[in-house]
Short mmCIF file of C-alpha atoms (C1' of nucleotides) in Angstrom, two decimals:
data_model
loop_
_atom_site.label_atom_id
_atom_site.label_comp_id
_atom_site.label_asym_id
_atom_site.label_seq_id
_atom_site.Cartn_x
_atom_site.Cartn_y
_atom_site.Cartn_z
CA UNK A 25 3.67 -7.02 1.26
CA UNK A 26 2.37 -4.07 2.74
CA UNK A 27 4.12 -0.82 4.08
CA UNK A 28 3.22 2.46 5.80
CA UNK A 29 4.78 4.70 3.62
CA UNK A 30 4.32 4.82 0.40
CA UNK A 31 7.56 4.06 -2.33
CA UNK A 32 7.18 7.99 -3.34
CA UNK A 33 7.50 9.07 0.10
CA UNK A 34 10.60 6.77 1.25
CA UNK A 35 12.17 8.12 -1.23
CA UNK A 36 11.58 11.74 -0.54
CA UNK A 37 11.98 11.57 2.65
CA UNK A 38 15.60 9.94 1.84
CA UNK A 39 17.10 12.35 -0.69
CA UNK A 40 15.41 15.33 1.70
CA UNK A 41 17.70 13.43 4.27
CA UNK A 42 20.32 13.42 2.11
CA UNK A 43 20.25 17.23 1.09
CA UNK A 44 20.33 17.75 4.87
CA UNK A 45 23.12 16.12 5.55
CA UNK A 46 25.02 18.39 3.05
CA UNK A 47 23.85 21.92 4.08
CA UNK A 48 21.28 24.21 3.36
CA UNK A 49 21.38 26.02 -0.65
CA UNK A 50 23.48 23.15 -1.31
CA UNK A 51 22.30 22.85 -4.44
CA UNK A 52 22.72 19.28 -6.10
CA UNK A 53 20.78 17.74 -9.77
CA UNK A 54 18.21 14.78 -9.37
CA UNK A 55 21.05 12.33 -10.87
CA UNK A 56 23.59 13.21 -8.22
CA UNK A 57 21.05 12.60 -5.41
CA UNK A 58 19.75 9.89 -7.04
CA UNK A 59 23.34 8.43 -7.00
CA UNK A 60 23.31 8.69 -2.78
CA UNK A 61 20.57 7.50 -1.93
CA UNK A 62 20.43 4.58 -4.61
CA UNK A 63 17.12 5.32 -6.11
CA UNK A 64 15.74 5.92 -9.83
CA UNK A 65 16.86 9.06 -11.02
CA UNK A 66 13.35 10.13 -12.73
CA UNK A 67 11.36 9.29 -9.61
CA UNK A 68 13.95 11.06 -7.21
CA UNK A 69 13.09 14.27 -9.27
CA UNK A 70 9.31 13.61 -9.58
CA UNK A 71 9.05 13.83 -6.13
CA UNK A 72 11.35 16.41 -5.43
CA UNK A 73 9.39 18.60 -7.60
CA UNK A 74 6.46 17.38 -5.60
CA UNK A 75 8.22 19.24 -2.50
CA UNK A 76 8.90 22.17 -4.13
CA UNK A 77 5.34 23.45 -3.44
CA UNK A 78 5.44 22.67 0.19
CA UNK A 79 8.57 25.19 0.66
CA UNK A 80 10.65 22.28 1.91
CA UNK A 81 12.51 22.00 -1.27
CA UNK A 82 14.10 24.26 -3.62
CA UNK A 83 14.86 24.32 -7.49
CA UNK A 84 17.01 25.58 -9.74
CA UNK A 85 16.26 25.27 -13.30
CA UNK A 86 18.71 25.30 -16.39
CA UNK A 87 22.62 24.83 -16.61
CA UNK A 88 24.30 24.31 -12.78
CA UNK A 89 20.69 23.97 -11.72
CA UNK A 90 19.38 21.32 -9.54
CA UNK A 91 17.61 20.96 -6.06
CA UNK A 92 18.51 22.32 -2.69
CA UNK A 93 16.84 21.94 0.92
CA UNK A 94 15.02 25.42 1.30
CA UNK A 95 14.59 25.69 4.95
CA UNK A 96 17.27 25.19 8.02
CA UNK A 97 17.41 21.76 9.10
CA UNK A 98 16.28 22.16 12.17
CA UNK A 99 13.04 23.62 10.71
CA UNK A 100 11.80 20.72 8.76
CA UNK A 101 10.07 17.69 10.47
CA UNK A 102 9.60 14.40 9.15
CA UNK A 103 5.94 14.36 9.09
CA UNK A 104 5.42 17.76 6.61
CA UNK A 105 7.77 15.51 4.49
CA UNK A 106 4.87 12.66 5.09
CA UNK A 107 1.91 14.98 4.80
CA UNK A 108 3.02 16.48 1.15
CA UNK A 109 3.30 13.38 -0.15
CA UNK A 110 1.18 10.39 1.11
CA UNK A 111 -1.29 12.71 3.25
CA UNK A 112 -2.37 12.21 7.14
CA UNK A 113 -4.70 9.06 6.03
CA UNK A 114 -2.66 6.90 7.75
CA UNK A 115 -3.16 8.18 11.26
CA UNK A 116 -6.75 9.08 10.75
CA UNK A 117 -8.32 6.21 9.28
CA UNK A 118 -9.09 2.40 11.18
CA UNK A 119 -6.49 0.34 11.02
CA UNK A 120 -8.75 -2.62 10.46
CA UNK A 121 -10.46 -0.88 7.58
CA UNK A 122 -13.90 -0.36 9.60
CA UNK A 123 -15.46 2.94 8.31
CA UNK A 124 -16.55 6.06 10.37
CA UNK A 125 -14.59 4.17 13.69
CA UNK A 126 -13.84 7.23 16.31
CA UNK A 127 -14.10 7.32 19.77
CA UNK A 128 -17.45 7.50 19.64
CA UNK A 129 -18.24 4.15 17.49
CA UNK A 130 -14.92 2.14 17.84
CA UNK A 131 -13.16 -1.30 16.52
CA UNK A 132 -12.31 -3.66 18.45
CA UNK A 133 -8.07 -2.16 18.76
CA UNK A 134 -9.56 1.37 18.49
CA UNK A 135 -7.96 2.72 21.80
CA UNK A 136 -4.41 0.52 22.06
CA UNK A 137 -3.73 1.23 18.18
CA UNK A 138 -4.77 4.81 18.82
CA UNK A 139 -2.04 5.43 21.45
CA UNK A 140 0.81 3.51 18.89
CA UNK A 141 -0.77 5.75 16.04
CA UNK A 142 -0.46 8.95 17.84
CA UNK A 143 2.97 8.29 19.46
CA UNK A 144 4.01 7.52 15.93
CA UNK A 145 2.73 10.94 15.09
CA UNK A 146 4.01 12.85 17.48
CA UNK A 147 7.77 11.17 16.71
CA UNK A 148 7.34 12.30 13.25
CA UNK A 149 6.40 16.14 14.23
CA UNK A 150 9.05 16.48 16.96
CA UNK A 151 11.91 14.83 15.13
CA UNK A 152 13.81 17.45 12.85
CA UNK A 153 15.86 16.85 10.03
CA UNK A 154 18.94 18.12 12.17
CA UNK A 155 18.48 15.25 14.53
CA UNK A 156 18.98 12.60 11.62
CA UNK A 157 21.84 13.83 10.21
CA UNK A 158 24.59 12.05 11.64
CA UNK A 159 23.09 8.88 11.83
CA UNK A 160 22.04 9.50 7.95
CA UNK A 161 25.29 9.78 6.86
CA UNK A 162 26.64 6.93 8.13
CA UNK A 163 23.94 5.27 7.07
CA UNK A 164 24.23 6.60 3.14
CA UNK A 165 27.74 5.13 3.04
CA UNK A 166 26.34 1.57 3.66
CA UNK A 167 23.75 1.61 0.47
CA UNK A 168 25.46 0.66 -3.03
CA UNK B 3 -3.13 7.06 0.54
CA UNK B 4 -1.65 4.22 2.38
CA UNK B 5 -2.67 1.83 4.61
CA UNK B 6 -0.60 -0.44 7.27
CA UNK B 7 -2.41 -3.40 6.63
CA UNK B 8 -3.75 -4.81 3.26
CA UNK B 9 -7.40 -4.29 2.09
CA UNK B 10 -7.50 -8.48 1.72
CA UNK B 11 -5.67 -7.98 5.29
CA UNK B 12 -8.41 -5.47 7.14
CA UNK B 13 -11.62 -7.96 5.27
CA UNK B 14 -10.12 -10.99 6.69
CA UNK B 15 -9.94 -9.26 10.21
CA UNK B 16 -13.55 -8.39 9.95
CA UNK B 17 -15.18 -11.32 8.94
CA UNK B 18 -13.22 -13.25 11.37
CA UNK B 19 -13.90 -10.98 14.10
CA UNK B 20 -17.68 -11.29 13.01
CA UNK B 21 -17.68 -15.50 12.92
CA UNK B 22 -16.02 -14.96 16.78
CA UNK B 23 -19.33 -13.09 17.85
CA UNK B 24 -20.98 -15.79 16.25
CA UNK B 25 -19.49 -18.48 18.14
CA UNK B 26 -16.61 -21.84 17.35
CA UNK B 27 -18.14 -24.09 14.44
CA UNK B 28 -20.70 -21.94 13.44
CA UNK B 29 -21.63 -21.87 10.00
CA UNK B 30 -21.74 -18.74 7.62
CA UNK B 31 -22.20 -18.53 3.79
CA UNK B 32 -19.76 -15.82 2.02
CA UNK B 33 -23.07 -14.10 1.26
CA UNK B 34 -23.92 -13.59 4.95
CA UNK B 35 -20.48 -12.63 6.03
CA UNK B 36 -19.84 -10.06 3.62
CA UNK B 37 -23.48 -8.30 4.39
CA UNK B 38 -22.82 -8.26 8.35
CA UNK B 39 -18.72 -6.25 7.31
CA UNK B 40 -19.91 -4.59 4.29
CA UNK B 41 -18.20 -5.64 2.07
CA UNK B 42 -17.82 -7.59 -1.04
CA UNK B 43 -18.78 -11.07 -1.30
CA UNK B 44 -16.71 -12.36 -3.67
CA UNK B 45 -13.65 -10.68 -1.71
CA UNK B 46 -15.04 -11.94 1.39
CA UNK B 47 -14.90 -15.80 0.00
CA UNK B 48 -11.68 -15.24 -1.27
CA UNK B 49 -9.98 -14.13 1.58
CA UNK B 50 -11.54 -16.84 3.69
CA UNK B 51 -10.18 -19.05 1.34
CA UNK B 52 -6.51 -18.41 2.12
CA UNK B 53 -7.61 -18.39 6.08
CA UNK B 54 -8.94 -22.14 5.42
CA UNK B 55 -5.01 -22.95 5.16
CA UNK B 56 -3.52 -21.54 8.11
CA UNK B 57 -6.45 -23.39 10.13
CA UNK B 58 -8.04 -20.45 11.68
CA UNK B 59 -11.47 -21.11 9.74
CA UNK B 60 -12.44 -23.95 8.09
CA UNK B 61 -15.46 -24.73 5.42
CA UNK B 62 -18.06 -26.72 4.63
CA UNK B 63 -18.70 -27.04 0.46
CA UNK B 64 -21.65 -27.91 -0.96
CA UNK B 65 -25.08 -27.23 -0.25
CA UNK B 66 -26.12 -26.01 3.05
CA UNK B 67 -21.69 -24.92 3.40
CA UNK B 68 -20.03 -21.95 4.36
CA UNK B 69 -17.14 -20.79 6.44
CA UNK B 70 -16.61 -20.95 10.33
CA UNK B 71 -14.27 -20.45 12.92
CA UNK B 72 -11.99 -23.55 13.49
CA UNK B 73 -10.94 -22.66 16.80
CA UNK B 74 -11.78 -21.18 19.69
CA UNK B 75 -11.72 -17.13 19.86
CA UNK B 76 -8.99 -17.41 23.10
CA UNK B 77 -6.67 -19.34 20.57
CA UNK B 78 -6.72 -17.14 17.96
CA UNK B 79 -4.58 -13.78 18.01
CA UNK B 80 -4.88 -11.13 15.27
CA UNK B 81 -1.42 -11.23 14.02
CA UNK B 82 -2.25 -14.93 13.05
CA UNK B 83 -4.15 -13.30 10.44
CA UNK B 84 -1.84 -11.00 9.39
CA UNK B 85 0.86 -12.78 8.63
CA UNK B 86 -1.12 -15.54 6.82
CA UNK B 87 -2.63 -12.53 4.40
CA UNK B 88 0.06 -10.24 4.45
CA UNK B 89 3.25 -11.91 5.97
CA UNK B 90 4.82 -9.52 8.58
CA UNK B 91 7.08 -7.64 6.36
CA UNK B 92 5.80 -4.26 8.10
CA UNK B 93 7.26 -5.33 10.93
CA UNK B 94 10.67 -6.31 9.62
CA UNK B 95 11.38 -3.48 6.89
CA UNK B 96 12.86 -0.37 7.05
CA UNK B 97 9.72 2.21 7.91
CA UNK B 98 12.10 4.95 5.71
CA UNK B 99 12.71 2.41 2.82
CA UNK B 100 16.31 1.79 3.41
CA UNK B 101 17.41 -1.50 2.27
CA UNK B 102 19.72 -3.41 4.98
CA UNK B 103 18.30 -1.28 7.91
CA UNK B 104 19.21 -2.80 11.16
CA UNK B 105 20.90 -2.01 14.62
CA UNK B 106 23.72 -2.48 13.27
CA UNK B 107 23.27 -0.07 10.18
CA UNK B 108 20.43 2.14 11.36
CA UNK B 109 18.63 4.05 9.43
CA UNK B 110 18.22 7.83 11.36
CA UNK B 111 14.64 6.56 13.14
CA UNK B 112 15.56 3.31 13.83
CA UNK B 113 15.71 2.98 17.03
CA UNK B 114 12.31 4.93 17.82
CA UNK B 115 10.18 3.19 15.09
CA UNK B 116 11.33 0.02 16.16
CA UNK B 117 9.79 0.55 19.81
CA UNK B 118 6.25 1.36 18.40
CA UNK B 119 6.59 -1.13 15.78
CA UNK B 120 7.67 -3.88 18.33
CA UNK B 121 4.77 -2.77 20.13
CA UNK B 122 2.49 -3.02 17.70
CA UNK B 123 3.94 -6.46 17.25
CA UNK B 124 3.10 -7.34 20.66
CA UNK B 125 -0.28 -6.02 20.92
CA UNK B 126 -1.36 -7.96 17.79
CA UNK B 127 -0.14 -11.29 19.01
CA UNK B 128 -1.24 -10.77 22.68
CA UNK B 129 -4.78 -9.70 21.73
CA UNK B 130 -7.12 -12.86 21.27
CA UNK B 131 -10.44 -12.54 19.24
CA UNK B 132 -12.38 -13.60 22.46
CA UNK B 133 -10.48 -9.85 23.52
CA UNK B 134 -12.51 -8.24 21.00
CA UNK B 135 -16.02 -9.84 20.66
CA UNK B 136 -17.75 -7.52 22.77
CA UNK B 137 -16.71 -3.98 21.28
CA UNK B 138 -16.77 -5.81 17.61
CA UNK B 139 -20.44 -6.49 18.34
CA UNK B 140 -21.51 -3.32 18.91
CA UNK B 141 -18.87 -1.86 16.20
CA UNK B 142 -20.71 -4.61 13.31
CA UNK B 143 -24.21 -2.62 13.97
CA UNK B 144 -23.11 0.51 13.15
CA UNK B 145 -22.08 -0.55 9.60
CA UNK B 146 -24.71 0.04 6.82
"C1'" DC C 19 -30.32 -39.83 -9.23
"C1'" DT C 20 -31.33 -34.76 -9.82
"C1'" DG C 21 -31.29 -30.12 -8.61
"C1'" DA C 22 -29.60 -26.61 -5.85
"C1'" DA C 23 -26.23 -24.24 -3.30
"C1'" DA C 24 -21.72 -22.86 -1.98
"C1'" DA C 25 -16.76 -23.45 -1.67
"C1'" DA C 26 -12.85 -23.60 -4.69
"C1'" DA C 27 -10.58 -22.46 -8.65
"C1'" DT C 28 -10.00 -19.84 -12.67
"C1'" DT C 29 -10.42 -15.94 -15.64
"C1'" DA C 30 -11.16 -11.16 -16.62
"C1'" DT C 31 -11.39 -6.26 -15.70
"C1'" DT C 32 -10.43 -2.07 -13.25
"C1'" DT C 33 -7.70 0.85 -10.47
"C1'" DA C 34 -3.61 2.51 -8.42
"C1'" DT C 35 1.21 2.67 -7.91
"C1'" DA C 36 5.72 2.23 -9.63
"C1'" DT C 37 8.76 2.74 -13.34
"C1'" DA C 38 10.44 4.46 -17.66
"C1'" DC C 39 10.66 7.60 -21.36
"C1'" DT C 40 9.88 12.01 -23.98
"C1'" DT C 41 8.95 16.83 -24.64
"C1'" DT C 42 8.71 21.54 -23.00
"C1'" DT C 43 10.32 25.32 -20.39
"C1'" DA C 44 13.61 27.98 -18.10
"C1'" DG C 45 18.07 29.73 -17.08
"C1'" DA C 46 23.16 30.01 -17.26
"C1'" DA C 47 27.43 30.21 -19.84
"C1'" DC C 48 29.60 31.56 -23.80
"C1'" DG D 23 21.84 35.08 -29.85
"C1'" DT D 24 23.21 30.10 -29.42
"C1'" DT D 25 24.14 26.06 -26.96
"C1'" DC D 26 23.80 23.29 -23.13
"C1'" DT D 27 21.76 21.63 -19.05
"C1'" DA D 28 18.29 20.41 -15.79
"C1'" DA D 29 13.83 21.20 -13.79
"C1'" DA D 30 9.05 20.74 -15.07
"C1'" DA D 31 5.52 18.66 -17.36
"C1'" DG D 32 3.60 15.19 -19.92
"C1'" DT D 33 3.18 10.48 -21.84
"C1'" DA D 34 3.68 5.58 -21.80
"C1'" DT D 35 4.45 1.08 -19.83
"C1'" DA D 36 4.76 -2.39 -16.26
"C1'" DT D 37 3.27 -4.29 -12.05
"C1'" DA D 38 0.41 -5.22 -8.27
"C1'" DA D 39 -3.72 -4.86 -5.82
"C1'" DA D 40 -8.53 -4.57 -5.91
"C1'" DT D 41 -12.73 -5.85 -7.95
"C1'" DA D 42 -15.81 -8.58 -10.70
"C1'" DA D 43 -17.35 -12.50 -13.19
"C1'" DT D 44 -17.33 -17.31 -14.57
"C1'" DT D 45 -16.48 -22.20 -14.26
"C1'" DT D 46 -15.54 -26.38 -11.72
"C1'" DT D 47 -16.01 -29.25 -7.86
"C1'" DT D 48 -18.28 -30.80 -3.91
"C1'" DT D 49 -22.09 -31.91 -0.96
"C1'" DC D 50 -26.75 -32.16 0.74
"C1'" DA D 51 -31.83 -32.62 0.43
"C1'" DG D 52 -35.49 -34.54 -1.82
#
DNA sequence: CTGAAAAAATTATTTATATACTTTTAGAAC
DNA sequence: GTTCTAAAAGTATATAAATAATTTTTTCAG
């Protein structure tokens, strides 16, 4: 089984969702986050430390710390979420594994996979976390 | 990094694609095959092996053996070969990792990602290998 | 029949990701 | 200052994929 995003960035891009949907400052630990979006405690705060650097994320360390979205929701798009952790591989490289395939030297599906790719792009840098949110939290209640 | 399709997934596109330049029932050794993609031979036979199930190539042991394509390239579609290597889980799963995702219980970029995904559905199982012969030719000769 | 070649199967190793656990550092409350 | 808590950093283990090597089986040519 394959996927397009890797497990670390699901994850961060659901308890970045999650954070959203509760305000910006809101400050909450990795275990309570962990609790909402049903994932791994340790790995839900590996990778929100991860975020920290990209400004998207916040941290407080110590007693009553935790981790807190740093930036308005409507500020944050999916794909920074996607580029701090996994990278832009994904929508540069061949989807048929050829090496060095542009424009210039392209695969067979270079063009038609090219158009899905960068639509799939572009959704990811218009969307903003504010969008999600409602849909999000009706969506959290369904996981256990 | 990620991918969306499997490294065994993106060698078993290519050295199909390259036995469909070749021509139906023609006859290729591993060793062959994996100099024309560039790429490993013993990766190369392996993944041919699996193909050899789902009918798509066939073999020839023994002296004077190899692999070739069992059918003709207007009969074959790529996503044949995807879901033989890789199943199509991608296409199925939640792109954001949420278990249960569906329209029902949406996850916040459900409805979007399912377009491009259904599309990318469609474009895999409407292209045929006879499709891609030409620009695959030309594609093969810049590899080194 | 023998030797050679290649698929097919099996085994082994390496690499990367996911998962789990432990220690260190920092900061707040008392 | 002490205690507690949680991020931050580091370490360890498990799993899966990728890669490599070896053995077995099959088939053909001579």
């Amino acid at each position: 089984m394959t996927v397009i995003f890797s497990k670390k960035c699901e994850i961060g891009i659901q308890a970045i969702l999650y954070l959203a949907t509760e305000g910006e400052k809101e400050l909450f630990n990795a275990h309570q986050i962990a609790e909402k979006v049903k994932q791994p405690k340790e790995f839900v705060s590996k990778v929100l430390q991860t975020l920290t650097s990209s400004g998207i994320v916040g941290s407080k360390k110590g007693k009553n710390g935790g981790f807190f979205l740093n930036r308005s929701a409507n500020k944050v798009r999916l794909i920074e979420i996607v580029e701090t952790i996994d990278g832009l591989d994904i929508f540069n490289n061949c989807v048929l594994g050829f090496p060095g395939c542009s424009s210039e030297e392209p695969c067979p599906v270079h063009d038609e996979w090219g158009r899905l790719r960068d639509e799939a792009y572009k959704m990811l840098s218009e969307e903003t976390l504010e969008d999600l949110i409602d849909i999000t939290k009706t969506k959290l209640l369904t996981l256990h």
